[in-house]
Short mmCIF file of C-alpha atoms in Angstrom, two decimals:
data_model
loop_
_atom_site.label_atom_id
_atom_site.label_comp_id
_atom_site.label_asym_id
_atom_site.label_seq_id
_atom_site.Cartn_x
_atom_site.Cartn_y
_atom_site.Cartn_z
CA MET A 1 1.44 -18.51 -2.63
CA ALA A 2 -0.08 -15.41 -1.07
CA ALA A 3 1.79 -13.71 1.75
CA GLN A 4 0.01 -13.70 5.11
CA GLY A 5 -1.72 -10.40 5.83
CA LEU A 6 -1.20 -9.06 2.32
CA THR A 7 -4.15 -7.93 0.20
CA THR A 8 -3.37 -8.16 -3.52
CA ILE A 9 -5.53 -7.09 -6.46
CA LYS A 10 -5.00 -6.99 -10.20
CA SER A 11 -4.95 -3.63 -11.96
CA SER A 12 -6.41 -2.86 -15.35
CA HIS A 13 -3.69 -0.20 -15.85
CA SER A 14 0.05 -0.19 -16.42
CA PRO A 15 2.30 -0.13 -13.36
CA ARG A 16 3.10 3.58 -13.80
CA GLU A 17 -0.54 4.56 -14.31
CA THR A 18 -1.64 2.41 -11.37
CA MET A 19 0.89 4.09 -9.09
CA ASP A 20 0.02 7.57 -10.39
CA ARG A 21 -3.68 6.87 -9.79
CA LEU A 22 -2.96 5.47 -6.33
CA GLU A 23 -0.91 8.52 -5.37
CA ALA A 24 -3.68 10.83 -6.61
CA ALA A 25 -6.36 8.88 -4.70
CA VAL A 26 -4.30 8.92 -1.50
CA THR A 27 -3.74 12.68 -1.65
CA THR A 28 -7.40 13.30 -2.54
CA LYS A 29 -8.32 11.51 0.71
CA GLY A 30 -6.12 13.95 2.64
CA LEU A 31 -3.31 11.52 3.37
CA THR A 32 0.34 12.52 3.17
CA VAL A 33 2.65 10.86 0.67
CA PHE A 34 6.02 10.44 2.38
CA ALA A 35 7.87 8.63 -0.40
CA ARG A 36 7.53 6.97 -3.75
CA ILE A 37 10.27 4.40 -4.22
CA ASP A 38 11.10 3.06 -7.68
CA HIS A 39 12.80 -0.27 -7.06
CA ALA A 40 13.29 -0.89 -10.80
CA ALA A 41 15.23 2.38 -11.13
CA GLY A 42 17.37 1.40 -8.15
CA ALA A 43 18.07 -1.99 -9.69
CA SER A 44 18.99 -0.36 -12.98
CA ALA A 45 21.40 2.01 -11.23
CA ALA A 46 23.08 -1.06 -9.73
CA GLY A 47 23.35 -2.70 -13.16
CA LEU A 48 20.51 -5.13 -12.49
CA SER A 49 17.16 -5.64 -14.15
CA LEU A 50 13.78 -5.64 -12.43
CA ARG A 51 10.30 -5.41 -13.88
CA PRO A 52 8.41 -2.24 -12.86
CA THR A 53 8.15 -2.27 -9.06
CA GLU A 54 7.26 0.77 -6.94
CA VAL A 55 6.30 1.39 -3.32
CA LEU A 56 4.20 4.29 -2.08
CA VAL A 57 4.63 5.24 1.59
CA PHE A 58 1.71 7.27 2.93
CA GLY A 59 -0.33 7.98 6.00
CA ASN A 60 -1.93 10.38 8.41
CA ALA A 61 -0.83 11.19 11.96
CA LYS A 62 -4.45 11.33 13.12
CA GLY A 63 -4.94 7.72 12.06
CA GLY A 64 -1.56 6.22 12.89
CA THR A 65 -0.72 7.92 16.16
CA PRO A 66 -3.58 6.35 18.18
CA LEU A 67 -2.41 2.91 17.04
CA MET A 68 1.14 3.68 18.15
CA GLN A 69 -0.12 5.17 21.42
CA ALA A 70 -1.80 1.85 22.12
CA VAL A 71 1.18 -0.28 21.05
CA GLN A 72 4.31 1.53 19.89
CA THR A 73 5.59 -1.43 17.88
CA ALA A 74 2.82 -0.68 15.36
CA GLY A 75 5.19 2.06 14.18
CA ILE A 76 7.19 -0.55 12.27
CA ASP A 77 4.17 -1.01 9.99
CA LEU A 78 3.31 2.69 9.81
CA PRO A 79 3.12 4.74 7.76
CA LEU A 80 1.24 2.52 5.37
CA LYS A 81 2.85 1.15 2.23
CA ALA A 82 1.46 -0.04 -1.09
CA LEU A 83 3.38 -2.01 -3.70
CA VAL A 84 2.70 -1.89 -7.45
CA TRP A 85 4.50 -4.32 -9.72
CA GLN A 86 4.40 -6.00 -13.10
CA ASP A 87 4.69 -9.78 -13.14
CA ALA A 88 6.35 -12.02 -15.72
CA SER A 89 3.09 -12.14 -17.70
CA ASN A 90 3.00 -8.32 -17.91
CA GLU A 91 0.05 -8.13 -15.52
CA THR A 92 -0.02 -5.25 -13.01
CA TRP A 93 -0.71 -5.84 -9.33
CA LEU A 94 -1.32 -3.69 -6.25
CA ALA A 95 -0.73 -4.99 -2.72
CA TRP A 96 -0.86 -3.62 0.84
CA ASN A 97 -0.82 -4.90 4.39
CA ASP A 98 -4.31 -5.68 5.69
CA PRO A 99 -5.00 -3.35 8.64
CA ALA A 100 -6.55 -6.27 10.58
CA TRP A 101 -3.29 -8.17 10.14
CA ILE A 102 -1.31 -5.17 11.41
CA ALA A 103 -3.58 -4.91 14.44
CA ALA A 104 -3.32 -8.64 15.17
CA ARG A 105 0.44 -8.60 14.68
CA HIS A 106 0.83 -5.97 17.38
CA GLY A 107 -1.96 -7.16 19.70
CA LEU A 108 -4.01 -3.99 19.22
CA ALA A 109 -7.11 -4.79 21.23
CA GLY A 110 -10.11 -2.49 20.88
CA ALA A 111 -8.97 -1.05 17.56
CA GLU A 112 -11.68 -2.72 15.49
CA ALA A 113 -13.47 0.51 14.50
CA MET A 114 -10.28 2.21 13.39
CA VAL A 115 -9.10 -0.92 11.57
CA SER A 116 -12.45 -1.12 9.77
CA ARG A 117 -12.28 2.53 8.68
CA LEU A 118 -8.69 2.10 7.53
CA ALA A 119 -9.54 -1.06 5.58
CA ALA A 120 -12.44 0.73 3.85
CA LEU A 121 -10.17 3.65 2.96
CA LEU A 122 -7.51 1.35 1.52
CA ASP A 123 -10.12 -0.55 -0.48
CA GLU A 124 -11.41 2.75 -1.86
CA VAL A 125 -8.04 4.10 -2.96
CA ALA A 126 -7.09 0.70 -4.38
CA LYS A 127 -10.25 0.60 -6.46
CA ALA A 128 -9.55 4.12 -7.76
CA ALA A 129 -6.03 3.04 -8.71
CA THR A 130 -6.84 -0.24 -10.41
CA THR A 131 -10.20 0.00 -12.15
CA ALA A 132 -10.99 1.56 -15.48
#
């Protein structure tokens, strides 16, 4: 079952390579990487096992601030996050919140142009991260 508002695509690379490629694509686009969280390493440190699972937190004040100026609760979904994980079949996946879903969630009226640009940017960096 797919989560509402979540865009998920399969990667042709390993989880580590997918995340490395995503981070490179994000920085190439001039976005700031705020954090890279390795959930599997955290699980291991707690004596638990978890297949490769990482989150990249990234964004740009020029893009996010206008959304928060319109509706400050959008800040709970900003900066943007992307999740890379390996499933039980050893397939690698990349997922992120759909900007249209974020806008709808917070009642951001009149943000269609920004949402469209953001969606195109996310699609572009996702493609760079997941395709051969």
